[in-house]
mmCIF file of N, CA and C in Angstrom:
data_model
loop_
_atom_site.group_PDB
_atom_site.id
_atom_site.type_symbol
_atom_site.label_atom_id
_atom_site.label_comp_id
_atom_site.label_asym_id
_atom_site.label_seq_id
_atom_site.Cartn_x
_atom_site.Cartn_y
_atom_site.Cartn_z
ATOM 1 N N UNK A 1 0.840 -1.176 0.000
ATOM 2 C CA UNK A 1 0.000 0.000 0.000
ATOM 3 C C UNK A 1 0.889 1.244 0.000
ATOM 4 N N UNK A 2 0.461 2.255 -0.513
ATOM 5 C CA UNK A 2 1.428 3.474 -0.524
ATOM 6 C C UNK A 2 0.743 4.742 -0.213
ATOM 7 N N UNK A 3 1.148 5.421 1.029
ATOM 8 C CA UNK A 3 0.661 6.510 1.061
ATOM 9 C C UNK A 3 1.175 7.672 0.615
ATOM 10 N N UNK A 4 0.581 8.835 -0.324
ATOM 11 C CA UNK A 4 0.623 9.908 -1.064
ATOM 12 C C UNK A 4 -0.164 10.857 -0.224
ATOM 13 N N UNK A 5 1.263 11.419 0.242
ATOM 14 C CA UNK A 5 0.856 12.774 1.403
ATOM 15 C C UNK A 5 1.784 14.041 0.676
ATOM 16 N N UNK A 6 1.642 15.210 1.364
ATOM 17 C CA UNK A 6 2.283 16.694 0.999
ATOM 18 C C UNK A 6 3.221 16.523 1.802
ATOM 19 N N UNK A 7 4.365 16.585 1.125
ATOM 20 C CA UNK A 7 5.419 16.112 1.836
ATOM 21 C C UNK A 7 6.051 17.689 2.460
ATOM 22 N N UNK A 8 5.363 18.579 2.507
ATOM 23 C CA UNK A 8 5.989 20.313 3.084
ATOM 24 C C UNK A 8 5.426 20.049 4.164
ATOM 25 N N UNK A 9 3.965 19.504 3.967
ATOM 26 C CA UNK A 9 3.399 19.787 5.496
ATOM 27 C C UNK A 9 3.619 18.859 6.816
ATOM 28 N N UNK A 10 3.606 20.012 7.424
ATOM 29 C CA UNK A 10 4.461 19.305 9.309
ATOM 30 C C UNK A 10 3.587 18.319 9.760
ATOM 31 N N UNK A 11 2.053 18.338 9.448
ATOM 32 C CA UNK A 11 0.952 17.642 9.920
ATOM 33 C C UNK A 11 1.436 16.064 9.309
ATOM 34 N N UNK A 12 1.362 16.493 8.265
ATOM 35 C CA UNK A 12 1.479 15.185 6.842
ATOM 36 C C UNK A 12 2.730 14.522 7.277
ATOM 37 N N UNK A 13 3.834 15.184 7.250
ATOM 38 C CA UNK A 13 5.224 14.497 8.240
ATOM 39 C C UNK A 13 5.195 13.622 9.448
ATOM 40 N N UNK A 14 4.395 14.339 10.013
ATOM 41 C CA UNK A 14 4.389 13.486 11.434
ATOM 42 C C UNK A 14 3.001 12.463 11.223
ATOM 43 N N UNK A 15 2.491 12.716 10.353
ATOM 44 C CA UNK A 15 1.618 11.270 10.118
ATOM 45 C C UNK A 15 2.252 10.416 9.679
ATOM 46 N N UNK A 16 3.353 10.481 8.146
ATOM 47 C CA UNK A 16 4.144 9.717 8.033
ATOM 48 C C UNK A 16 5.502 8.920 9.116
ATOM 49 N N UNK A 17 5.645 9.549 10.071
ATOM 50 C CA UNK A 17 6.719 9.292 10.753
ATOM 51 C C UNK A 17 5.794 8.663 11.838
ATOM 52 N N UNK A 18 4.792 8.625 12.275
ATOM 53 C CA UNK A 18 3.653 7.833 13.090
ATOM 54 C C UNK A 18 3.525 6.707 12.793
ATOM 55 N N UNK A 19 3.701 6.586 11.404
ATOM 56 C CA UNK A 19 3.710 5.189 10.515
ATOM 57 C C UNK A 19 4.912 4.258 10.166
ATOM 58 N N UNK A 20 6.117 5.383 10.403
ATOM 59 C CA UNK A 20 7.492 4.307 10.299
ATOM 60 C C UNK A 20 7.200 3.676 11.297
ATOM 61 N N UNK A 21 7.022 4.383 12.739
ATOM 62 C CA UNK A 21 6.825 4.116 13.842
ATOM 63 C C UNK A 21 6.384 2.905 14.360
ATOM 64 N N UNK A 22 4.958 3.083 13.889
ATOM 65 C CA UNK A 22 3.736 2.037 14.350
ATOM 66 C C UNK A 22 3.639 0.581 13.093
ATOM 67 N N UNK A 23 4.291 0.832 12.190
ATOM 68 C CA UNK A 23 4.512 -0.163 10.792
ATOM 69 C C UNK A 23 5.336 -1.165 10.510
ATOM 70 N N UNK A 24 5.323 -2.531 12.302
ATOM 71 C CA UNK A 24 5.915 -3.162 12.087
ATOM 72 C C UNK A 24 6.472 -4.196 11.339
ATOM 73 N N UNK A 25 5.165 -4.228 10.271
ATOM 74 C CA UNK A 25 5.356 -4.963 9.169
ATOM 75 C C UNK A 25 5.979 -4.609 8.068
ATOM 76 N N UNK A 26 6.041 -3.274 8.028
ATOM 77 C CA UNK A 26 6.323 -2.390 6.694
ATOM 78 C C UNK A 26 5.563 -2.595 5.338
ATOM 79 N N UNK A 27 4.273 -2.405 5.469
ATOM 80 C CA UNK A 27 3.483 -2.418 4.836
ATOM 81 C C UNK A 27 3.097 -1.646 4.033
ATOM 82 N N UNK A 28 3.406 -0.280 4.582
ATOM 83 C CA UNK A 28 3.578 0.542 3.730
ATOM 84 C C UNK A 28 4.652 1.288 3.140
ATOM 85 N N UNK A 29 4.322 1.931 1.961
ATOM 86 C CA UNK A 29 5.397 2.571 0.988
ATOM 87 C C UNK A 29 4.871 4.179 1.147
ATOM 88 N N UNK A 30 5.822 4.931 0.994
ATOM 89 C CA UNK A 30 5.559 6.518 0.649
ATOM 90 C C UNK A 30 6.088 7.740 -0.271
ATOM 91 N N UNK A 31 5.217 8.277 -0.798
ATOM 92 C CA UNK A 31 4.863 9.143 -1.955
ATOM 93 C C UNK A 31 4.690 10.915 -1.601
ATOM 94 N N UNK A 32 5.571 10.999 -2.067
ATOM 95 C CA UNK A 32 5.090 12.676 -1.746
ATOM 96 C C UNK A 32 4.192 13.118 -3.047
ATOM 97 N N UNK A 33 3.376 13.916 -2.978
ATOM 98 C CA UNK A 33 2.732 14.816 -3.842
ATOM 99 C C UNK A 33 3.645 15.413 -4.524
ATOM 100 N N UNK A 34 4.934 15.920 -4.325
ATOM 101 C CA UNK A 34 5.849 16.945 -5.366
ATOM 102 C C UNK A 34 6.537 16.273 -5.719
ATOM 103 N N UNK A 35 6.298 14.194 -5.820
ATOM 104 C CA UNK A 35 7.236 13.980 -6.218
ATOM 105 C C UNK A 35 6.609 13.427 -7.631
ATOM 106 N N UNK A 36 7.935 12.420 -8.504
ATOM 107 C CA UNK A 36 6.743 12.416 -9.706
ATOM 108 C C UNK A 36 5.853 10.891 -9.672
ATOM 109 N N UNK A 37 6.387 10.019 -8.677
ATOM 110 C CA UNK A 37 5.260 8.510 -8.223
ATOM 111 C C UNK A 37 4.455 9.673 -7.765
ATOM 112 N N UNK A 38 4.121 10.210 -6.619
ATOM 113 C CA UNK A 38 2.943 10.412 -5.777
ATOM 114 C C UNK A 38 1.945 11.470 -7.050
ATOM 115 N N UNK A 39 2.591 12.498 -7.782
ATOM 116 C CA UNK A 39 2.142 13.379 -9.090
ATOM 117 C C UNK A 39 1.069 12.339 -9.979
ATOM 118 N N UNK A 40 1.771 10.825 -9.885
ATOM 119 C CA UNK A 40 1.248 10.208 -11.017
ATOM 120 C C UNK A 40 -0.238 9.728 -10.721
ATOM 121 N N UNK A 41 -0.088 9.020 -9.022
ATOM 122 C CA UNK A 41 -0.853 8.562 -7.898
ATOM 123 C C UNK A 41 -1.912 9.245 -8.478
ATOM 124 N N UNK A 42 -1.729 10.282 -8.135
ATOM 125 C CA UNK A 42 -2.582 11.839 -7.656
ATOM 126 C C UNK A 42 -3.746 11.858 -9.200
ATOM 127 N N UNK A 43 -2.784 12.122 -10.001
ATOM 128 C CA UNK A 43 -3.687 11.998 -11.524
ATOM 129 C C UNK A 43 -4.028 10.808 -12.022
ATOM 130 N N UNK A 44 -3.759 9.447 -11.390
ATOM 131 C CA UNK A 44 -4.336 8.222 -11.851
ATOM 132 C C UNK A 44 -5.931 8.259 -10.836
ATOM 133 N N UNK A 45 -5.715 8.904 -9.825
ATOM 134 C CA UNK A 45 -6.569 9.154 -8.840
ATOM 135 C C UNK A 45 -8.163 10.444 -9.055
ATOM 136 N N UNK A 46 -7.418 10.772 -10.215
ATOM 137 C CA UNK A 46 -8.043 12.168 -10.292
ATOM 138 C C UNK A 46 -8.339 13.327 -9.781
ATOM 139 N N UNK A 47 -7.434 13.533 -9.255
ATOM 140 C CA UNK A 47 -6.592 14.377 -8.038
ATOM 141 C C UNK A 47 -5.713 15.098 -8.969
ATOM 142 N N UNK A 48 -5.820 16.539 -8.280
ATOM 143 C CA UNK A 48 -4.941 17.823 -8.287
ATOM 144 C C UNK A 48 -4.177 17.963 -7.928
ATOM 145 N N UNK A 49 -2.665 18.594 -7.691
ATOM 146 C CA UNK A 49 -1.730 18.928 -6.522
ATOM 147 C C UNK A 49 -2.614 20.379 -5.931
ATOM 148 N N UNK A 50 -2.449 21.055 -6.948
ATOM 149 C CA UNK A 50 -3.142 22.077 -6.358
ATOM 150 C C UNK A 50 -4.487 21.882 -5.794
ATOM 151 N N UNK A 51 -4.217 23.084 -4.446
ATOM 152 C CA UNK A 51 -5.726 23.010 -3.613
ATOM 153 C C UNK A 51 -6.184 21.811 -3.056
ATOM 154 N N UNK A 52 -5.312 20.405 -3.299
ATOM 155 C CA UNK A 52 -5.596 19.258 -2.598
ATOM 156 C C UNK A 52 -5.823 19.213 -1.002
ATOM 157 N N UNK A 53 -6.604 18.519 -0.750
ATOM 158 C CA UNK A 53 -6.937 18.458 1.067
ATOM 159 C C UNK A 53 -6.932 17.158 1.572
ATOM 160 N N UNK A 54 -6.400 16.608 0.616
ATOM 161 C CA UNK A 54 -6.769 14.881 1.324
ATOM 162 C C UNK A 54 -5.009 14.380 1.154
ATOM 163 N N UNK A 55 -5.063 13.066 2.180
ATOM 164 C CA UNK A 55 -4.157 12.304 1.416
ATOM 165 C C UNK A 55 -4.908 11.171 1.024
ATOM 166 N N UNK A 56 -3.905 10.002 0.050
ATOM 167 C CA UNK A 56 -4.435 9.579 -0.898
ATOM 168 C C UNK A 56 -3.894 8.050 -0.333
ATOM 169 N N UNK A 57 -4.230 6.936 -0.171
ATOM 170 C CA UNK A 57 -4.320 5.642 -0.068
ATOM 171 C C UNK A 57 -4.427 4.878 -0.935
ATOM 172 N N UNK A 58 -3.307 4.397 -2.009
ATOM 173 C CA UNK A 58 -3.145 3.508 -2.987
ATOM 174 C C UNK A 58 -2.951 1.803 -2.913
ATOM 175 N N UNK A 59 -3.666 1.318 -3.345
ATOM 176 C CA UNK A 59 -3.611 -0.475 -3.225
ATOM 177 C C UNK A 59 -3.770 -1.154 -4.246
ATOM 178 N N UNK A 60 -2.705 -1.277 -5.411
ATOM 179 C CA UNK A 60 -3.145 -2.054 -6.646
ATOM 180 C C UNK A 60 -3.828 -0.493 -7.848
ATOM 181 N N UNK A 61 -4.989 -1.037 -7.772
ATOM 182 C CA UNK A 61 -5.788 -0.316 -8.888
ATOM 183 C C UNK A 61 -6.747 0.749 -7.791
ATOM 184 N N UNK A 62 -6.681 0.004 -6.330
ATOM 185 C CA UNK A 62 -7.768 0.413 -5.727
ATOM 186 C C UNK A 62 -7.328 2.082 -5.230
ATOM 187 N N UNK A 63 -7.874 2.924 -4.968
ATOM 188 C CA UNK A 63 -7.468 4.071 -4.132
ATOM 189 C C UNK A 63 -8.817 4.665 -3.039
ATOM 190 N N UNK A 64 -8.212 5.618 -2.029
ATOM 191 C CA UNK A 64 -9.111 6.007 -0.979
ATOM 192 C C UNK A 64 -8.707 7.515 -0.211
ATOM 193 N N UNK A 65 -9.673 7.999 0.014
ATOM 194 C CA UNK A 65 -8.940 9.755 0.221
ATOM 195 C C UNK A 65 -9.957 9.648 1.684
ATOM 196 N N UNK A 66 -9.420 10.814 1.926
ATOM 197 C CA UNK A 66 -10.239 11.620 3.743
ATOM 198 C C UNK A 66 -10.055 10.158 4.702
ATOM 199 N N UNK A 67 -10.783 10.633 5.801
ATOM 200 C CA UNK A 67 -11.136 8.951 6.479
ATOM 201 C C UNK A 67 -10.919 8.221 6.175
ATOM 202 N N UNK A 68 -11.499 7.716 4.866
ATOM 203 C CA UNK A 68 -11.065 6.254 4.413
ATOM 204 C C UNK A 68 -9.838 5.743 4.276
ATOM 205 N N UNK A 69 -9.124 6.758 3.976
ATOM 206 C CA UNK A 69 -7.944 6.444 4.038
ATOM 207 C C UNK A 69 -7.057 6.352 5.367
ATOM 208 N N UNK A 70 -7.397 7.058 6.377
ATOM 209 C CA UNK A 70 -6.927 7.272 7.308
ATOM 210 C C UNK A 70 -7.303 5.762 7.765
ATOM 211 N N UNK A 71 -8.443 5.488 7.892
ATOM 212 C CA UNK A 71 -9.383 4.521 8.723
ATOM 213 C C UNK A 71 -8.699 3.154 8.235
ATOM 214 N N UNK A 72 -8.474 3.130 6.562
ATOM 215 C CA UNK A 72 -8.070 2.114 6.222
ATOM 216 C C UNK A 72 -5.986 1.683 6.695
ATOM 217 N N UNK A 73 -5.782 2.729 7.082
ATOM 218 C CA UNK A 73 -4.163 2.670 7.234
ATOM 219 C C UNK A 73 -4.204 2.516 8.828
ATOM 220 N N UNK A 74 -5.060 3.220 9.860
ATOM 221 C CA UNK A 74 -4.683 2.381 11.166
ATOM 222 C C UNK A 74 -5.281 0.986 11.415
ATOM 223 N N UNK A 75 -6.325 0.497 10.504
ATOM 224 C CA UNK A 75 -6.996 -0.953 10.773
ATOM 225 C C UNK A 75 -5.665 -2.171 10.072
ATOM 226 N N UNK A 76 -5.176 -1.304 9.164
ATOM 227 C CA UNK A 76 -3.571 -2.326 8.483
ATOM 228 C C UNK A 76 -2.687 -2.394 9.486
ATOM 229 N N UNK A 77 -2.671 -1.791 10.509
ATOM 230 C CA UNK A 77 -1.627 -1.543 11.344
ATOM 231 C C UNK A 77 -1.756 -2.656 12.558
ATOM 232 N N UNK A 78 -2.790 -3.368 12.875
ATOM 233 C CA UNK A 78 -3.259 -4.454 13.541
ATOM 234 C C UNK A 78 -3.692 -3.286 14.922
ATOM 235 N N UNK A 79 -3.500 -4.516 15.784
ATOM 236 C CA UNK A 79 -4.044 -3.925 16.992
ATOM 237 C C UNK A 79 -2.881 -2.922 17.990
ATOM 238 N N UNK A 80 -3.633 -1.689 18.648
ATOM 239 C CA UNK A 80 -4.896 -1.460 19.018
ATOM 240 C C UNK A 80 -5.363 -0.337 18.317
ATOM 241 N N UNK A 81 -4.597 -0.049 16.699
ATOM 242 C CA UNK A 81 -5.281 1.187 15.865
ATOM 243 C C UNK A 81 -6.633 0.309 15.412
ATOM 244 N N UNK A 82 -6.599 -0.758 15.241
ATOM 245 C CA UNK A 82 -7.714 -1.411 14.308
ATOM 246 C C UNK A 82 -8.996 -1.175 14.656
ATOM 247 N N UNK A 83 -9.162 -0.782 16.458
ATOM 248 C CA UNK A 83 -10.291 -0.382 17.289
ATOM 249 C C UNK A 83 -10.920 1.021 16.526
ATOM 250 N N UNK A 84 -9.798 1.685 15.713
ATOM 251 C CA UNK A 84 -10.231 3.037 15.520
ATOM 252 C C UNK A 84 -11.616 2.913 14.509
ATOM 253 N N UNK A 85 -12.077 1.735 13.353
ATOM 254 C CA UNK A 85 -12.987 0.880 12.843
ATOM 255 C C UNK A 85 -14.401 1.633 13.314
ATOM 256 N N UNK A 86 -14.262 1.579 14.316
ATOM 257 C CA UNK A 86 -15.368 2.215 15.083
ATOM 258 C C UNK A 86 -16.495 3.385 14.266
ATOM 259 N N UNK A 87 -15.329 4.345 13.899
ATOM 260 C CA UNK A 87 -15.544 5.600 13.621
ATOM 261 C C UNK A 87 -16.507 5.488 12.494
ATOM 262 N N UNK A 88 -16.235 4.766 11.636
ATOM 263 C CA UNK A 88 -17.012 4.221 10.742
ATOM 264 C C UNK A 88 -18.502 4.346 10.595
ATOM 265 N N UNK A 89 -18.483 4.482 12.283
ATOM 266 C CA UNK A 89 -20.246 4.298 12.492
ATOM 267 C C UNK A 89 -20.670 5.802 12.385
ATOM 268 N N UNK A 90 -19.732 6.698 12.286
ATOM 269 C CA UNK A 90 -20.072 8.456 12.291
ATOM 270 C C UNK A 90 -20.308 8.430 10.555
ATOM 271 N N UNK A 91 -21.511 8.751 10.099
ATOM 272 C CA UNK A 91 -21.521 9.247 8.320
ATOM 273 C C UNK A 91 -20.061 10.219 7.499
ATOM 274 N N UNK A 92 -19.907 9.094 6.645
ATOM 275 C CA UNK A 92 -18.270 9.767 5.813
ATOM 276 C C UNK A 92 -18.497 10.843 5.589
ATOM 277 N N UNK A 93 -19.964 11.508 5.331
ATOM 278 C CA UNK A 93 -20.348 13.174 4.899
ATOM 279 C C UNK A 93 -19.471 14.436 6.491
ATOM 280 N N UNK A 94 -20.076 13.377 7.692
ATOM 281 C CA UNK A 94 -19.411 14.105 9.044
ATOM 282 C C UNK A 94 -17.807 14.447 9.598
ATOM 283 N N UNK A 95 -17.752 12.863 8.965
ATOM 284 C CA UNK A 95 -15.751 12.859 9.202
ATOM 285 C C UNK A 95 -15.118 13.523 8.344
ATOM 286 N N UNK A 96 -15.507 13.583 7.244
ATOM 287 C CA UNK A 96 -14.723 14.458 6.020
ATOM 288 C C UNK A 96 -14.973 15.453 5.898
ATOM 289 N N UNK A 97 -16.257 16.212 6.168
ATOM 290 C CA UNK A 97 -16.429 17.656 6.178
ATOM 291 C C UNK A 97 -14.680 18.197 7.494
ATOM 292 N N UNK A 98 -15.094 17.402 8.538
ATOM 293 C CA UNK A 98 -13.994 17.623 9.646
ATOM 294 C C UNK A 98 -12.468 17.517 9.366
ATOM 295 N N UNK A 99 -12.266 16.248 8.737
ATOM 296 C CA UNK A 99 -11.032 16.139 7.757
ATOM 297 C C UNK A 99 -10.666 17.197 6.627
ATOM 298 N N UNK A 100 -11.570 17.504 6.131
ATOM 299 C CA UNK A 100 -11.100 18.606 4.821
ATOM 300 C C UNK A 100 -11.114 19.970 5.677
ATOM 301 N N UNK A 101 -11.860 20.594 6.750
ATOM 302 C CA UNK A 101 -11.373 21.573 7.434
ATOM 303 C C UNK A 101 -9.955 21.724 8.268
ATOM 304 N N UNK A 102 -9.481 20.672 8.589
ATOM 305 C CA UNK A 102 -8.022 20.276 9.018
ATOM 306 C C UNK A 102 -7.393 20.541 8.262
ATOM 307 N N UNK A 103 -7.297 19.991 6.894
ATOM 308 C CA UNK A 103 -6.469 19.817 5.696
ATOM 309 C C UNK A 103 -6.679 21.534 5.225
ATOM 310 N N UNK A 104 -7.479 22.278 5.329
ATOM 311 C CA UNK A 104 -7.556 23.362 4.505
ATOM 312 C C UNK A 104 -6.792 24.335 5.614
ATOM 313 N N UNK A 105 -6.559 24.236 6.851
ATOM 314 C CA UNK A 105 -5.377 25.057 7.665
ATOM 315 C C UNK A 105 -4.348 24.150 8.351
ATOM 316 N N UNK A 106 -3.987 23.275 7.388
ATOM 317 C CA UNK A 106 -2.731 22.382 7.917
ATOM 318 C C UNK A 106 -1.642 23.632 8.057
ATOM 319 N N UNK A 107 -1.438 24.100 6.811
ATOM 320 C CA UNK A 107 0.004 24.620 7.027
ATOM 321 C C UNK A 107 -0.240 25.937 8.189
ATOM 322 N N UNK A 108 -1.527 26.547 8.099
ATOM 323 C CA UNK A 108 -1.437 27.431 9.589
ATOM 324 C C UNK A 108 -1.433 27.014 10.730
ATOM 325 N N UNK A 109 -1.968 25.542 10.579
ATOM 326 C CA UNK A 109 -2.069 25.577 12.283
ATOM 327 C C UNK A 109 -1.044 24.570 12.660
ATOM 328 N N UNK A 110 -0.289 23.814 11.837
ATOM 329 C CA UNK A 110 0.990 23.022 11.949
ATOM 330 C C UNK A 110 2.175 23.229 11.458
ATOM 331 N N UNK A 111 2.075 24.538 9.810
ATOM 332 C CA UNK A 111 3.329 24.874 9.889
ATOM 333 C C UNK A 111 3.641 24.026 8.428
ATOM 334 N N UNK A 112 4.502 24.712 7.637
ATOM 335 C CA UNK A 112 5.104 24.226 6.480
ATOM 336 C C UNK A 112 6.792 24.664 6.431
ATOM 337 N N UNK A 113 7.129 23.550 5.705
ATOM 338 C CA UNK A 113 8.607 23.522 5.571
ATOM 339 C C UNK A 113 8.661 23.551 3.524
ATOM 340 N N UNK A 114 9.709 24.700 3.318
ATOM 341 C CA UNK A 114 9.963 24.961 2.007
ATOM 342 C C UNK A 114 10.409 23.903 1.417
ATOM 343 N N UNK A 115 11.135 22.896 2.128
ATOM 344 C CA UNK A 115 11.231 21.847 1.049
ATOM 345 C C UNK A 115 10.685 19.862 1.473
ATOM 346 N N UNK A 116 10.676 19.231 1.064
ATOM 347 C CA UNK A 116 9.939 18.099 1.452
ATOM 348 C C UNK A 116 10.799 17.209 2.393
ATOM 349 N N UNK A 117 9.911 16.285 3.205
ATOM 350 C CA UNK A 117 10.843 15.661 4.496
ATOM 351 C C UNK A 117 12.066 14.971 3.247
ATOM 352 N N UNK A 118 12.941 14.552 4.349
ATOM 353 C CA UNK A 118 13.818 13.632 3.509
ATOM 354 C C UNK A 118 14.193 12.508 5.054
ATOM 355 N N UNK A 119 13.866 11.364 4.038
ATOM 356 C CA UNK A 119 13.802 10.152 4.853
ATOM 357 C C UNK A 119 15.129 9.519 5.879
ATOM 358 N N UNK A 120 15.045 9.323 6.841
ATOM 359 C CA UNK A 120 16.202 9.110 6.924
ATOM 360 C C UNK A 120 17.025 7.711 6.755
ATOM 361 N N UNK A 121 18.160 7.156 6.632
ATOM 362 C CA UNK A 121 18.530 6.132 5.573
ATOM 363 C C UNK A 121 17.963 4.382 5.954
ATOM 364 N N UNK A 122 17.933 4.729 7.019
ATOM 365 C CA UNK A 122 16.967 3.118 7.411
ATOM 366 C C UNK A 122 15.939 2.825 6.431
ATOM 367 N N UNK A 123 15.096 3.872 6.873
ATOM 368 C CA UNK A 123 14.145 3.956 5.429
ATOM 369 C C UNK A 123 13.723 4.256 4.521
ATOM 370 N N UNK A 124 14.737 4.807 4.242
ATOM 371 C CA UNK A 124 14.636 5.857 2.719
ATOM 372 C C UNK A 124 14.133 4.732 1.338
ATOM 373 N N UNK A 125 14.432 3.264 1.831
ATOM 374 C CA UNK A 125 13.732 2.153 0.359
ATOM 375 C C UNK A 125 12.355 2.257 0.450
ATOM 376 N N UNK A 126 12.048 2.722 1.607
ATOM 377 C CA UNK A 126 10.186 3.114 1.637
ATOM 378 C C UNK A 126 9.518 4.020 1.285
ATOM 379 N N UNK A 127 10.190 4.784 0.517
ATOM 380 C CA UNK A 127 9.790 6.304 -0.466
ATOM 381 C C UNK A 127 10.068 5.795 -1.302
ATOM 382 N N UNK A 128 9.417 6.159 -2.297
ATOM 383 C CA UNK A 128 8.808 5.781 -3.952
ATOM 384 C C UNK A 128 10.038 7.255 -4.667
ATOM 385 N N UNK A 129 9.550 8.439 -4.043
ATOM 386 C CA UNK A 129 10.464 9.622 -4.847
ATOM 387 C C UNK A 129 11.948 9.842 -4.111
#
């Protein structure tokens, strides 16, 4: 699975680094938006760079944005993110209105960096760009 996040934003960073973290399987792979895998992601997805608010959850052919994606990457993670499942029971119209208001003041209320994380070498084979 590969997640395609904004690799400037501090929010988006520390989600990714939540995931080296918690990803004892290494299950997942990662994609920045400015790079040209996550660019491609993005437009196989039908997705913009610009004005984007989501990240993007790739599996095969399959893809998933807002919540779903979120929801679907801590239930991969086994237990005790998998409990997060739950949420599920709140309407995707509720969680994502909430998710895309996050995403639309990430960089004010967490902060942006001019250029994109850079991995450090343990796992740098887990970035795609």
């Amino acid at each position: 699975m590969i997640v395609v996040f904004d690799g400037q934003c501090l929010l988006c960073n520390g989600w990714v680094q939540f995931l080296l973290k918690h990803d004892k399987q290494g299950i997942f792979r990662f994609a920045a938006i400015q790079g040209e895998v996550g660019g491609k992601l993005l437009a196989d997805a039908g997705l913009r760079i610009e004005g984007l608010q989501t990240m993007l959850l790739v599996d095969g052919q399959r893809s998933w944005q807002h919540t779903d994606a979120i929801l679907r990457v801590l239930c991969a993670l086994g237990w005790p993110w998998r409990m997060t499942a739950v949420i599920r029971l709140i309407p995707a119209a509720l969680r994502d209105a909430l998710y895309r208001m996050i995403a639309r003041n990430r960089y004010h209320w967490f902060g942006k960096s001019e250029q994109c994380m850079r991995p450090e070498p343990a796992v740098a084979e887990r970035f795609l760009d």
